[in-house]
CSV table of N, CA, C and O in Angstrom, one decimal:
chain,number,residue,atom,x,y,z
A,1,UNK,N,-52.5,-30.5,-12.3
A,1,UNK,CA,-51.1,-30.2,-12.5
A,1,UNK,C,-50.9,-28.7,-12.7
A,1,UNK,O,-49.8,-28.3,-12.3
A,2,UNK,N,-51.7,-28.0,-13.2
A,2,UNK,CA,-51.3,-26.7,-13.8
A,2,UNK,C,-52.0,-25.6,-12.7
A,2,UNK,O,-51.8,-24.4,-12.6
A,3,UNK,N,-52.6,-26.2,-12.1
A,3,UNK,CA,-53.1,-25.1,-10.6
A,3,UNK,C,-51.8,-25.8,-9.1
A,3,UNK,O,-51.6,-25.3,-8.0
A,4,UNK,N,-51.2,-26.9,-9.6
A,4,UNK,CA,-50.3,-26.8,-8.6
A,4,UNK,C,-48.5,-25.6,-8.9
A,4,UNK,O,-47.7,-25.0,-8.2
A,5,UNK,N,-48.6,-26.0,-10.2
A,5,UNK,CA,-47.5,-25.2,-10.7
A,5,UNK,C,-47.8,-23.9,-10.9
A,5,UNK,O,-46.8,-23.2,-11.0
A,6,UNK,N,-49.3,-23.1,-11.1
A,6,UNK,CA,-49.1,-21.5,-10.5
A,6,UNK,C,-49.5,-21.3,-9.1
A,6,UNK,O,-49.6,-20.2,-8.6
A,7,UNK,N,-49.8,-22.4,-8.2
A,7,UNK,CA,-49.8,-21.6,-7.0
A,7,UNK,C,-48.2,-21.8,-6.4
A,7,UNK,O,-47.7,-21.2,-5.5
A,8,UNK,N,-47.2,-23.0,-7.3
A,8,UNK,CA,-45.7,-22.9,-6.8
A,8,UNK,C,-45.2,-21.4,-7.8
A,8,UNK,O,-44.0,-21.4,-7.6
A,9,UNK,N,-45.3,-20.9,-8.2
A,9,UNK,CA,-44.9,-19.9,-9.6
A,9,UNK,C,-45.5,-18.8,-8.0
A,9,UNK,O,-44.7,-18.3,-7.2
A,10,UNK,N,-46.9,-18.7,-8.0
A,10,UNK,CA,-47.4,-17.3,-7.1
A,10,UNK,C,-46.3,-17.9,-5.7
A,10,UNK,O,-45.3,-17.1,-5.6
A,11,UNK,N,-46.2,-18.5,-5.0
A,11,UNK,CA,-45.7,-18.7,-3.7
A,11,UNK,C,-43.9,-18.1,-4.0
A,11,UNK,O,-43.3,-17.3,-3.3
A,12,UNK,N,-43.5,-19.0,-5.2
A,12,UNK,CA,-42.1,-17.9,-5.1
A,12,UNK,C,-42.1,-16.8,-5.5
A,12,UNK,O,-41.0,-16.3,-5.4
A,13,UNK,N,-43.3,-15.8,-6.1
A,13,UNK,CA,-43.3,-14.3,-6.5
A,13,UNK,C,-43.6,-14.2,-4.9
A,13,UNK,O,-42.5,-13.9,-4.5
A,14,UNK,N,-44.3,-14.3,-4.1
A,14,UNK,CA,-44.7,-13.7,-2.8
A,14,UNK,C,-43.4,-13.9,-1.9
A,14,UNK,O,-43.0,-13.0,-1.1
A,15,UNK,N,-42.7,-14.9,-2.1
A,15,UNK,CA,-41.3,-14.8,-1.6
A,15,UNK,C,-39.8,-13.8,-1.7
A,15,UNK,O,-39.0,-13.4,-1.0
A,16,UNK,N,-40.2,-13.7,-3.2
A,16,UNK,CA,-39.2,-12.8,-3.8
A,16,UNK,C,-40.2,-11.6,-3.5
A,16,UNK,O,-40.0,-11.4,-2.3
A,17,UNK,N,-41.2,-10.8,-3.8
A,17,UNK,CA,-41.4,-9.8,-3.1
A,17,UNK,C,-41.1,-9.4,-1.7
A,17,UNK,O,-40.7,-8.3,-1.4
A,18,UNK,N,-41.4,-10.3,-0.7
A,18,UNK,CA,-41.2,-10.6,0.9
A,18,UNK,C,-39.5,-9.5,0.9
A,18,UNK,O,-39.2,-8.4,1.4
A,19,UNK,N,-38.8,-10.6,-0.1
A,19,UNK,CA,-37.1,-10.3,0.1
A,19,UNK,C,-36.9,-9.1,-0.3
A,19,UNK,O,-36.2,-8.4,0.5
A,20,UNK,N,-37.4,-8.3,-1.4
A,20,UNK,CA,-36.8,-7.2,-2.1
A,20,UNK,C,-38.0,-6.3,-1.0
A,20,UNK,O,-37.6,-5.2,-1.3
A,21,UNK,N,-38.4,-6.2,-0.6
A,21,UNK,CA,-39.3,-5.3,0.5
A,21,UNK,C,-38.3,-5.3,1.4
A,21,UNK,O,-37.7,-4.2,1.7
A,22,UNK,N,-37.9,-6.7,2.1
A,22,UNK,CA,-36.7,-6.7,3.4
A,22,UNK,C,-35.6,-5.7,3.2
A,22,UNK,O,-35.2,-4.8,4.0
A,23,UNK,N,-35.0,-5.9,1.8
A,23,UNK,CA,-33.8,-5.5,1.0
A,23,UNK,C,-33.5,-3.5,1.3
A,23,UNK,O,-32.7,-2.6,1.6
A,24,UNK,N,-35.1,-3.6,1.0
A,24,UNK,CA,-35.4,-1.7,1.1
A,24,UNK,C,-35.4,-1.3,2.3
A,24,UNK,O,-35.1,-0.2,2.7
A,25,UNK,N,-35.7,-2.0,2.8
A,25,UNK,CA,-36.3,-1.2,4.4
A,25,UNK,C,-34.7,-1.2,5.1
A,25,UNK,O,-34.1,-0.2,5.7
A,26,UNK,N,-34.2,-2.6,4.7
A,26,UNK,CA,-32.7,-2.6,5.4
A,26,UNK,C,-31.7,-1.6,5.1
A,26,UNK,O,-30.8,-1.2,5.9
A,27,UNK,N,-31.9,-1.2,3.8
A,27,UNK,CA,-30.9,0.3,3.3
A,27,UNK,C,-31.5,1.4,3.5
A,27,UNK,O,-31.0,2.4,2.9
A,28,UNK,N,-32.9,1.5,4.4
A,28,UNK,CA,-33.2,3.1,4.7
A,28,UNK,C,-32.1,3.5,6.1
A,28,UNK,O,-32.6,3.6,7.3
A,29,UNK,N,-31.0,3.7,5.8
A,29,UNK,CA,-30.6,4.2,7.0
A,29,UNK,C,-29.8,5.8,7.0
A,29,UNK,O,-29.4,6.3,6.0
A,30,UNK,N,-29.7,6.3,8.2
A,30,UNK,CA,-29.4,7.9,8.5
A,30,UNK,C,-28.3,8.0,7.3
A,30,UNK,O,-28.7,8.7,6.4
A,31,UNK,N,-27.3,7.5,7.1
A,31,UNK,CA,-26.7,7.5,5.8
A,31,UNK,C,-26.8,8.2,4.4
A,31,UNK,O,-26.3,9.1,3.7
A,32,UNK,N,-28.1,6.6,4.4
A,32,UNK,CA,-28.7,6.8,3.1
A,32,UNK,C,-29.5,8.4,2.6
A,32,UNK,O,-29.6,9.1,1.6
A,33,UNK,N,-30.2,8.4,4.3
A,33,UNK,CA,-30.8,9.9,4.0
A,33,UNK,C,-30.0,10.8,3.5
A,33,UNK,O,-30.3,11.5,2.5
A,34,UNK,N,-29.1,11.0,3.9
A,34,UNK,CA,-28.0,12.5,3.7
A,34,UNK,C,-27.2,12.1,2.7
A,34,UNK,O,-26.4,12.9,2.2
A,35,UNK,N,-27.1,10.9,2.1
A,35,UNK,CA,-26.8,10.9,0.9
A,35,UNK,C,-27.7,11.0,0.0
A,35,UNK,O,-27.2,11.6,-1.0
A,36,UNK,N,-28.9,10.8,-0.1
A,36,UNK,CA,-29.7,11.7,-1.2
A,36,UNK,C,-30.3,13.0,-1.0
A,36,UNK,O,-30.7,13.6,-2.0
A,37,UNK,N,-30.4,13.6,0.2
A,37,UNK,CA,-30.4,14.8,0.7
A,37,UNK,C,-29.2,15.3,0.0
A,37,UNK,O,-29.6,16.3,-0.7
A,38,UNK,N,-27.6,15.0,-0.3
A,38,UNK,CA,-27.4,15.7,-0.9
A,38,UNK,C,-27.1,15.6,-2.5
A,38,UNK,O,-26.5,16.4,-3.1
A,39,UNK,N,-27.4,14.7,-2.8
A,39,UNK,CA,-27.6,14.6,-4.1
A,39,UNK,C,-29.0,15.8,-4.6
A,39,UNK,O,-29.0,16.9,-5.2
A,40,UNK,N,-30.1,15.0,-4.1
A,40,UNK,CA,-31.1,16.5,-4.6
A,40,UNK,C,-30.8,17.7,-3.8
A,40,UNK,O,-31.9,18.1,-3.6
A,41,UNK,N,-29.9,18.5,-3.2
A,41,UNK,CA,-30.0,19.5,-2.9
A,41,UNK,C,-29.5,20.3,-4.1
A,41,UNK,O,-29.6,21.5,-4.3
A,42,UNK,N,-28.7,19.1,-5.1
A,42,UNK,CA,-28.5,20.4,-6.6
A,42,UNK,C,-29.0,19.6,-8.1
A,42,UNK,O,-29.7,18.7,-8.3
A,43,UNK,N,-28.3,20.3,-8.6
A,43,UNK,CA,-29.0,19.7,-10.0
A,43,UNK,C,-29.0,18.2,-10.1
A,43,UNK,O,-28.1,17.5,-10.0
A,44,UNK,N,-30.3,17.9,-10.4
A,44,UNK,CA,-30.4,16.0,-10.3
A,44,UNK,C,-31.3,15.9,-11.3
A,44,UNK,O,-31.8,16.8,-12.0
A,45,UNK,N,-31.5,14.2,-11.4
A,45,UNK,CA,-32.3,13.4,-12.0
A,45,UNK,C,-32.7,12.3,-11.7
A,45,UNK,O,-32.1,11.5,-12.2
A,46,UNK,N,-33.8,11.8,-10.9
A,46,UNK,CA,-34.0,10.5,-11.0
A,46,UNK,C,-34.3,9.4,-12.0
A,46,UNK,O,-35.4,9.3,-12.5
A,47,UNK,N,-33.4,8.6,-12.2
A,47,UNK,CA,-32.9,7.6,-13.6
A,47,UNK,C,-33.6,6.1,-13.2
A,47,UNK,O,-33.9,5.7,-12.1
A,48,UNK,N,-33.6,5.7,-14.2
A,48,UNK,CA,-33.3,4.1,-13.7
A,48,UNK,C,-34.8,3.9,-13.7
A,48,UNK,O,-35.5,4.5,-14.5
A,49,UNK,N,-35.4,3.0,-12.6
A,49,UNK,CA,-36.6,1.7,-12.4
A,49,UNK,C,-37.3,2.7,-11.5
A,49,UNK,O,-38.5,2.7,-11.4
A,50,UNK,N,-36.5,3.7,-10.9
A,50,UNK,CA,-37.5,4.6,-10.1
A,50,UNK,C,-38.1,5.6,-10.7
A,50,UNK,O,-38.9,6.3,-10.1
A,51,UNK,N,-37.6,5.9,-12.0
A,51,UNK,CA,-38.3,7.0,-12.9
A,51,UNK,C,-39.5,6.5,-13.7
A,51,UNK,O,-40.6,7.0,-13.8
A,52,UNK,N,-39.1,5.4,-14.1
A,52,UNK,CA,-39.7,4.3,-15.2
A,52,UNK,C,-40.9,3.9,-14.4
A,52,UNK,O,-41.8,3.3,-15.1
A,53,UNK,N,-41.0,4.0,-12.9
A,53,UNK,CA,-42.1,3.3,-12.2
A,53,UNK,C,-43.4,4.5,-11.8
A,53,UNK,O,-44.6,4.4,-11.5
A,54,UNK,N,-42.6,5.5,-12.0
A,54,UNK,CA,-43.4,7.3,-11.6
A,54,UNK,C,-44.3,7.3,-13.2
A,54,UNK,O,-45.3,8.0,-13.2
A,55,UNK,N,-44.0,6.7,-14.2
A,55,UNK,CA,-44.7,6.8,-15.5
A,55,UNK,C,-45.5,5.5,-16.0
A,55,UNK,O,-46.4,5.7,-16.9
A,56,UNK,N,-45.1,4.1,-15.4
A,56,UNK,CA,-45.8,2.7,-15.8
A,56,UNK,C,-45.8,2.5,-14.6
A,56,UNK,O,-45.6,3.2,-13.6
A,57,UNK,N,-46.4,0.7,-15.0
A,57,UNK,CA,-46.4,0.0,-14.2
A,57,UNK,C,-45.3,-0.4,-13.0
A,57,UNK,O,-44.2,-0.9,-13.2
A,58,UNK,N,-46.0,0.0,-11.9
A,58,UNK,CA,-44.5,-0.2,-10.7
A,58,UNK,C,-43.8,-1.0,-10.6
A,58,UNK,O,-44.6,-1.8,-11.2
A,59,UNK,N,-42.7,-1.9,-10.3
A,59,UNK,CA,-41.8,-2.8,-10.3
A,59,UNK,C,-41.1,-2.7,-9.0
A,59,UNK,O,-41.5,-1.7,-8.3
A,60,UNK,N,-40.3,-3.4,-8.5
A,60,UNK,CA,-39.8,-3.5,-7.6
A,60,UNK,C,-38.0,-3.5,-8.0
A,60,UNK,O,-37.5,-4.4,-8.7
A,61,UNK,N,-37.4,-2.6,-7.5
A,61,UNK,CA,-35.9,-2.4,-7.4
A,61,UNK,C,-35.6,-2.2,-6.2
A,61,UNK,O,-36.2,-1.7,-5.3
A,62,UNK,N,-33.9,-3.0,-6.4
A,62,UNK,CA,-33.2,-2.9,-5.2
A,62,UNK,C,-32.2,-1.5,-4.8
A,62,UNK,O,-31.6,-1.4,-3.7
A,63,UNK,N,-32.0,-0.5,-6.0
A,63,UNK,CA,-31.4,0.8,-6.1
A,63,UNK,C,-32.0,1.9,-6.3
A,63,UNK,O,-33.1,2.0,-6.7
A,64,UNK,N,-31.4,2.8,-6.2
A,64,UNK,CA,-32.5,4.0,-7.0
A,64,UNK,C,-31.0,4.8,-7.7
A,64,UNK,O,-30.1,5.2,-6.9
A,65,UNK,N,-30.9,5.1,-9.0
A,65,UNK,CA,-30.2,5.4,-9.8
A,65,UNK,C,-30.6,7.1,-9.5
A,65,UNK,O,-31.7,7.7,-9.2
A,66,UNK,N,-29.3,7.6,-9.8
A,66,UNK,CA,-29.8,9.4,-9.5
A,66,UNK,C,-28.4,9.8,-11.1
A,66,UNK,O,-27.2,9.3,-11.2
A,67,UNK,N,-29.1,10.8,-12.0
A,67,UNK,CA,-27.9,11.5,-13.0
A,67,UNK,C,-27.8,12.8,-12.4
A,67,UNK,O,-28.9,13.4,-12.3
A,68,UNK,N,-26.4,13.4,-12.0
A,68,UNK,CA,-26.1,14.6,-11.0
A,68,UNK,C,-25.2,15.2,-12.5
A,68,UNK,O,-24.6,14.6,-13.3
A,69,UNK,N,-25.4,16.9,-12.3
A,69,UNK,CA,-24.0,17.4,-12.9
A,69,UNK,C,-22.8,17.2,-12.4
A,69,UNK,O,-22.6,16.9,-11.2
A,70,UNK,N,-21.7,17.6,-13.4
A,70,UNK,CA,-20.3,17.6,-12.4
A,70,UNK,C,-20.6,17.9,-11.3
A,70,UNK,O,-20.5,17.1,-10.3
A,71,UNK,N,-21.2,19.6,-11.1
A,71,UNK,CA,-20.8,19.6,-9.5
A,71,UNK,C,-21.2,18.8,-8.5
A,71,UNK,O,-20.6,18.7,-7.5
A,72,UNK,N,-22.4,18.1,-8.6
A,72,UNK,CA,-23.2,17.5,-8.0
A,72,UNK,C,-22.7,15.7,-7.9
A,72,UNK,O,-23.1,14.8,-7.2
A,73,UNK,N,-21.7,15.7,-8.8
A,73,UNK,CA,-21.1,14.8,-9.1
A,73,UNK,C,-19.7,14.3,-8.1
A,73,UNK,O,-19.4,13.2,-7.8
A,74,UNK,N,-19.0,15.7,-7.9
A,74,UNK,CA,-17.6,16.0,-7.2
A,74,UNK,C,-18.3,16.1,-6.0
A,74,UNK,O,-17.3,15.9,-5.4
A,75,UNK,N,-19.1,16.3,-5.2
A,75,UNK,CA,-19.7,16.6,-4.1
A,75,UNK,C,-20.0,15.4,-3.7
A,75,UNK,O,-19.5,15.1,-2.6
A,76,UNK,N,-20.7,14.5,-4.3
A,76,UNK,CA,-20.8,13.1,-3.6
A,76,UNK,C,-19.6,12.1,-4.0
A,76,UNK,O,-19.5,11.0,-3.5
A,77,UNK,N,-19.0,12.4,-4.6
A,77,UNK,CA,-17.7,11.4,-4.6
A,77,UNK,C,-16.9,12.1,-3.3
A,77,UNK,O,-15.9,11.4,-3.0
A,78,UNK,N,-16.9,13.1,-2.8
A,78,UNK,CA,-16.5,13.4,-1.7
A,78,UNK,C,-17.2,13.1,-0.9
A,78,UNK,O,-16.6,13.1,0.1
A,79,UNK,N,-18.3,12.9,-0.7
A,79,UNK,CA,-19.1,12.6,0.5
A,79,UNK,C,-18.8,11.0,0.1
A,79,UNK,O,-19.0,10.7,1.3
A,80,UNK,N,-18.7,10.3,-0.3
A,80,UNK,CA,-18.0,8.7,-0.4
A,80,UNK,C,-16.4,8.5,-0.1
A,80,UNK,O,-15.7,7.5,0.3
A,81,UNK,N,-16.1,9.2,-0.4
A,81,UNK,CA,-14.3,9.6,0.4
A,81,UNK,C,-14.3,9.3,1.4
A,81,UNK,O,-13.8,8.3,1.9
A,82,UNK,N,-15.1,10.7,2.1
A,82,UNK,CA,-14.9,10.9,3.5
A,82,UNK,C,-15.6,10.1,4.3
A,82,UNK,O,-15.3,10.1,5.5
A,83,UNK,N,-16.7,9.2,3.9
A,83,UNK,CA,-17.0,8.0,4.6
A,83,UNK,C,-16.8,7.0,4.6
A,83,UNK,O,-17.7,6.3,5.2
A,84,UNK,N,-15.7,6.4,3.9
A,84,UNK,CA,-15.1,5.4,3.5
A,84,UNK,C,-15.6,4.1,4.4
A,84,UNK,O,-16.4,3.2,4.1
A,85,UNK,N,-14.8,4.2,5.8
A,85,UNK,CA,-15.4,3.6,6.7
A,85,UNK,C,-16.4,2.9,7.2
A,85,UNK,O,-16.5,2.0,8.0
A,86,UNK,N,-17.3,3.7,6.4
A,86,UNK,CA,-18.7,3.1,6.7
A,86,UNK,C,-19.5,2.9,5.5
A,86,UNK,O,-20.3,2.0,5.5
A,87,UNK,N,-19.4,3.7,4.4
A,87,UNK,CA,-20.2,3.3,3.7
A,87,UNK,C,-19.4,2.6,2.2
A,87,UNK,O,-18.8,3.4,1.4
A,88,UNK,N,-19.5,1.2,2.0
A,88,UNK,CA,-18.6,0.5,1.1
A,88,UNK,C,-19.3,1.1,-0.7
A,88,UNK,O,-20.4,0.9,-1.2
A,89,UNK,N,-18.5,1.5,-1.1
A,89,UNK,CA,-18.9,2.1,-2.7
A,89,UNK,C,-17.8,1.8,-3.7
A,89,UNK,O,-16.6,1.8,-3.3
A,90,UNK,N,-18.3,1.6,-5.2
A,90,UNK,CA,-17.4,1.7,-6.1
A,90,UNK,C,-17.3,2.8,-6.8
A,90,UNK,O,-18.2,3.4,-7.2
A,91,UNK,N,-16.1,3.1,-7.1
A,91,UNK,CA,-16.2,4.4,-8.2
A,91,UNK,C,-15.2,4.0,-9.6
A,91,UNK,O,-14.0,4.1,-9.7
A,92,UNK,N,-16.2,3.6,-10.4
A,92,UNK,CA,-15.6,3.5,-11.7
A,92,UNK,C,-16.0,5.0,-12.9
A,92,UNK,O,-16.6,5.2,-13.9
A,93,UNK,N,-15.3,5.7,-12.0
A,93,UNK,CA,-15.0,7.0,-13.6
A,93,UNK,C,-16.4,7.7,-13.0
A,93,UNK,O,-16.7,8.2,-11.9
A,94,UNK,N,-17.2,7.7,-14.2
A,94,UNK,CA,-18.2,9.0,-14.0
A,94,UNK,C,-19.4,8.0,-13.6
A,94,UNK,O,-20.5,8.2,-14.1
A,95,UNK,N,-19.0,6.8,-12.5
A,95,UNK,CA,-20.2,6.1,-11.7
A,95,UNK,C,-19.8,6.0,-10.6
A,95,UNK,O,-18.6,6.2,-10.4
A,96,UNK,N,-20.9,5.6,-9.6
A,96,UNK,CA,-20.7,5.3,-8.1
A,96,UNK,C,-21.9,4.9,-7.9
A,96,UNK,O,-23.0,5.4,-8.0
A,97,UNK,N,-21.0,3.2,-7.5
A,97,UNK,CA,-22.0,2.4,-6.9
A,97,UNK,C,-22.2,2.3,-5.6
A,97,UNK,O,-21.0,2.4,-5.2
A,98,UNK,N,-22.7,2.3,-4.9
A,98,UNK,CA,-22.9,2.4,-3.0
A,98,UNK,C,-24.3,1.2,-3.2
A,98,UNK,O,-25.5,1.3,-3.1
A,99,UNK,N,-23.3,-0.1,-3.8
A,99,UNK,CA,-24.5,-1.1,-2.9
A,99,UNK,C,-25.4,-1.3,-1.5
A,99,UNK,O,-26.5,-1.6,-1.2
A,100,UNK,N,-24.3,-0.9,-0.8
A,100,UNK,CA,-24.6,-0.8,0.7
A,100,UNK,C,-25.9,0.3,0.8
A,100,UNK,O,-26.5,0.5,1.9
A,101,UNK,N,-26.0,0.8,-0.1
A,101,UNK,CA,-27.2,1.9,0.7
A,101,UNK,C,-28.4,2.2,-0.7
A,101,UNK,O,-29.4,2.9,-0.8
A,102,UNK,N,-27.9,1.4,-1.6
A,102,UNK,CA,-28.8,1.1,-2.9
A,102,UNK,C,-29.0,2.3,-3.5
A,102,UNK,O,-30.0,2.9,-3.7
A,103,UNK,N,-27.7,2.6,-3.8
A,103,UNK,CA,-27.7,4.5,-4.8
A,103,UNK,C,-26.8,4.2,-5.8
A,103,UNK,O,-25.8,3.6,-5.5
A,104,UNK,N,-26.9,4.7,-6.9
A,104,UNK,CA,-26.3,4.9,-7.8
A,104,UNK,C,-26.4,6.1,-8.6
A,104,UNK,O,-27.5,6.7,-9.0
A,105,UNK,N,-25.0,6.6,-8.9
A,105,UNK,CA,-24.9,7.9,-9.4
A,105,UNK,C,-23.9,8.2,-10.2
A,105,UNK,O,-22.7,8.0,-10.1
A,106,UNK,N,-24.8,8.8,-11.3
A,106,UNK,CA,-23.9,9.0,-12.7
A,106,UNK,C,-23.3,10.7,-13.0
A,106,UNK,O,-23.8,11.7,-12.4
A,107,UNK,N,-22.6,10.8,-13.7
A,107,UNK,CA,-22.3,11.6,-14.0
A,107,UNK,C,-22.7,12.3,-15.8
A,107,UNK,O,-22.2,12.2,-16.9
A,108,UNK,N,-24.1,13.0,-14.9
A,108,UNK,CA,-24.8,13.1,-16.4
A,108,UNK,C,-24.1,14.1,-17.2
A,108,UNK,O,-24.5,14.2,-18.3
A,109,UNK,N,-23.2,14.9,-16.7
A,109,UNK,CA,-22.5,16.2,-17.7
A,109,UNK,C,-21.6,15.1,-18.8
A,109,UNK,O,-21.4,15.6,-19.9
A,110,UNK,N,-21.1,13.8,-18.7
A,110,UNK,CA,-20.8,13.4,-20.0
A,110,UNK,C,-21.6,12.8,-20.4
A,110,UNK,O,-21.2,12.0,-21.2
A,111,UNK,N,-22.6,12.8,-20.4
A,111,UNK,CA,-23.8,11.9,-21.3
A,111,UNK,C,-24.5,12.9,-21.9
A,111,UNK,O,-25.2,13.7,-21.3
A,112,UNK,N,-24.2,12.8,-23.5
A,112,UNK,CA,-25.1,14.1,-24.3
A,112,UNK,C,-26.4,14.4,-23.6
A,112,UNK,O,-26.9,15.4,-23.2
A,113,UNK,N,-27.0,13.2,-23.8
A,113,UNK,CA,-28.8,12.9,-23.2
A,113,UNK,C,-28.9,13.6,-22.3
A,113,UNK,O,-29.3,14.8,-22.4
A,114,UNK,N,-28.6,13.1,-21.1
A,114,UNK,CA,-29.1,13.3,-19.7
A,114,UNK,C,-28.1,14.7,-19.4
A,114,UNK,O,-28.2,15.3,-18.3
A,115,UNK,N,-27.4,15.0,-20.2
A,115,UNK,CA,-26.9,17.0,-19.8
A,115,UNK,C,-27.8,17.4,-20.4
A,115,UNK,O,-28.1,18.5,-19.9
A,116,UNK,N,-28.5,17.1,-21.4
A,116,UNK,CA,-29.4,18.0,-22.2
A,116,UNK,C,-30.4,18.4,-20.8
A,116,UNK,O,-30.5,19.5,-20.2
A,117,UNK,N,-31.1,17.1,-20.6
A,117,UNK,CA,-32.2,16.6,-19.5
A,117,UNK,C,-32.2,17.2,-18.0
A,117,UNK,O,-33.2,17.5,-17.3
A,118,UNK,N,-30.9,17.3,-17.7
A,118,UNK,CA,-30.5,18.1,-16.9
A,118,UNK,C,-30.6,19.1,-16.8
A,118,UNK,O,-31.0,19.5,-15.7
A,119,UNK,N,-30.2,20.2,-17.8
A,119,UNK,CA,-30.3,21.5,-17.9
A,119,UNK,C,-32.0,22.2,-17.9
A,119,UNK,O,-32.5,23.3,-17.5
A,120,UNK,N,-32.6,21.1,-18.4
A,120,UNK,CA,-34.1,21.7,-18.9
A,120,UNK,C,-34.8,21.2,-17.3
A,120,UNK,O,-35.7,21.9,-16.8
A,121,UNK,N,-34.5,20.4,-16.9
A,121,UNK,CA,-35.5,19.9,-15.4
A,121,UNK,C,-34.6,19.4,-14.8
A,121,UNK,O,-33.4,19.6,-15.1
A,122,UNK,N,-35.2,18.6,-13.4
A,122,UNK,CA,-34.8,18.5,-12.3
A,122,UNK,C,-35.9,17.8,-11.4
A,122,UNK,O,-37.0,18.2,-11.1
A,123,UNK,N,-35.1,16.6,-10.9
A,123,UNK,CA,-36.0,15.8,-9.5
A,123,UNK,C,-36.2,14.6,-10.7
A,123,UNK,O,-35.4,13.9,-11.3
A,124,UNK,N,-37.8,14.5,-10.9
A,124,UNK,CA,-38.2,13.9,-11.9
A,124,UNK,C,-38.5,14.2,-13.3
A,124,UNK,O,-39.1,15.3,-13.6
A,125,UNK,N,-37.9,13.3,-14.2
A,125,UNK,CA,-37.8,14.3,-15.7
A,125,UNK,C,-39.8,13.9,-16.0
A,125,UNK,O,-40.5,13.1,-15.4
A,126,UNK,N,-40.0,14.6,-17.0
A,126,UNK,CA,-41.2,14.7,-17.3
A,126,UNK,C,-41.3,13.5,-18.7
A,126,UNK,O,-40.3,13.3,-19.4
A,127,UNK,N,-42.1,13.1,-18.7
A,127,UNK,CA,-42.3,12.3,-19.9
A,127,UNK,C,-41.1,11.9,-21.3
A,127,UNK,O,-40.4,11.1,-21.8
A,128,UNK,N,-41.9,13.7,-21.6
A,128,UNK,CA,-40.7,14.1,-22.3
A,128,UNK,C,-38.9,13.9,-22.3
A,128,UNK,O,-38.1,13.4,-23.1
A,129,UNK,N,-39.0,14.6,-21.2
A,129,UNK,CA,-37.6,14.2,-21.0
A,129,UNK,C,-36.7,12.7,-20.7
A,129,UNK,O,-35.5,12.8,-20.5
């Protein structure tokens, strides 16, 4: 009984991995690139499951979270403006969700933390940070 119930336990982890692999590959598109092209072209941070995975054990996520300063902030909420059309996002205040392309972006100049974090590095924060 208990070797039928972890090879059903392992068979739906190999399924849900299968999906969230599918998930990634489906949101690498020309888009997605020049939307994080220009998010790192200025002051950034990579936040979230993708920072957490550069320091531990890797995990699998369906987004990759970025903390931008204002300006870097007003720059991609204009580049989600002007693509309305195509690329579907929410903008609640100092976030922006872009399910469709699995990015999310905060606005780290109001968060004491991540302006500190911001100011001192950039890309990937270091341990420390």
């Amino acid at each position: 009984m208990i070797a039928s119930t972890s090879t059903s336990v392992y068979a739906r982890t190999r399924r849900r991995i299968k999906e969230l692999e599918a998930a990634v590959i489906a949101k690498d598109t020309p888009l997605r690139r020049e939307l994080i092209g220009l998010i790192e072209s200025g002051r950034h941070l990579l936040i979230g499951a993708q920072a957490v995975i550069h320091y531990t054990q890797p995990r699998f996520t369906q987004d990759t979270d970025y903390a931008v300063d204002l300006r870097g902030f007003r720059r991609v909420r204009k580049w989600m403006k002007d693509r309305k059309e195509s690329v579907s996002y929410r903008d609640v205040g100092e976030a922006l969700h872009c399910d469709s392309l699995g990015i999310d972006v905060l606005n780290g100049g109001v968060h004491p933390v991540l302006a500190a974090v911001l100011r001192s590095e950039r890309g990937m924060p270091s341990p420390e940070g």
